[in-house]
Amino acid sequence: MPRPIIHKTPEAKLAAAREKRRSYYARDRILKNRRELRSSNSKESREARKFSRDLSKAVAKALRRDEDEDNLPECLRIVKEIKDEMLAKINDPCTFVHGILCAYVKNMPDNSSTKADISIIEMPMADIQKLLNRTTAAQDQILNFCGVLPEWHAADSVSRFLRTVLTYLEDIQFLVLYGGIPDLTLAHSMGELMYQKGTRI
């Protein structure tokens, strides 16, 4: 059993008591931040599900004008295909990006002199960028054919969804490349990553 600390002066005893209180309140602050983060994450998850539902409704509304897909303009068919492919892969931007981050963290080597494989983040970014490029081209065609009508808004919903996911991943990539793992860890623990805040583009 360790010997109790004996303070020889009243000043030392007072300083030790202050340090003990400071440590207690710091721990209390950390626990409070964690509770707030959990609460905001559940709210973000509800918002992400609503965003996904609204996206599906917008595309369905635009495509409802002609139920026969063979008669749809080519650009609308492309947007519908991209939307289906996107929702099959992603569904919820925050959950998707969190999964990518977890995969990256699991890949971190025990030896701190080597870095984790950044391609775990960059490969999904490249896939999403390809989908976004196709969506943007189709959206431009829809604008030329229809103007800013429900068809264009449906394509814009798909485009914004993809840009949101891409921005979340770019946020993590930037921290990894320029701040390193300490900055990424600090931002994540404070709930400062864009996907944790549920920021929409």
Coordinates of C-alpha atoms in Angstrom, one line a residue, residues 97-98 100-109 112-123 125 167-188 192-195:
V97 CA -18.2 7.8 -43.6
H98 CA -18.0 6.5 -40.1
I100 CA -14.7 4.3 -43.8
L101 CA -13.0 6.0 -40.8
C102 CA -13.3 2.8 -38.7
A103 CA -11.7 0.8 -41.5
Y104 CA -8.8 3.3 -41.7
V105 CA -8.3 3.2 -37.9
K106 CA -8.3 -0.6 -37.8
N107 CA -5.6 -0.5 -40.5
M108 CA -3.3 1.6 -38.4
P109 CA 0.0 -0.3 -37.7
S112 CA 3.9 4.7 -35.1
S113 CA 6.7 5.2 -37.6
T114 CA 4.6 3.9 -40.5
K115 CA 1.2 5.3 -41.6
A116 CA -2.1 3.6 -42.3
D117 CA -3.1 3.0 -45.9
I118 CA -4.7 6.3 -47.0
S119 CA -6.2 4.5 -50.1
I120 CA -8.9 3.2 -47.6
I121 CA -10.2 6.8 -47.7
E122 CA -9.2 7.7 -51.2
M123 CA -10.7 4.8 -53.1
M125 CA -13.6 9.2 -52.8
T167 CA -16.8 16.5 -48.5
Y168 CA -17.0 14.4 -45.4
L169 CA -14.3 12.1 -46.8
E170 CA -12.1 15.1 -47.9
D171 CA -12.4 16.5 -44.4
I172 CA -10.9 13.3 -42.9
Q173 CA -8.3 13.0 -45.7
F174 CA -7.1 16.6 -45.1
L175 CA -6.6 16.0 -41.4
V176 CA -4.8 12.7 -42.0
L177 CA -2.4 14.2 -44.6
Y178 CA -1.7 17.6 -43.0
G179 CA -2.4 17.2 -39.3
G180 CA -1.7 13.5 -38.9
I181 CA -3.3 11.0 -36.5
P182 CA -3.1 13.3 -33.4
D183 CA -5.2 16.0 -35.2
L184 CA -7.7 13.5 -36.5
T185 CA -8.0 11.9 -33.1
L186 CA -8.5 15.3 -31.4
A187 CA -11.1 16.4 -34.0
H188 CA -13.0 13.1 -33.6
E192 CA -15.6 18.4 -34.9
L193 CA -15.5 16.2 -38.0
M194 CA -18.0 17.3 -40.6
Y195 CA -19.8 14.0 -40.7

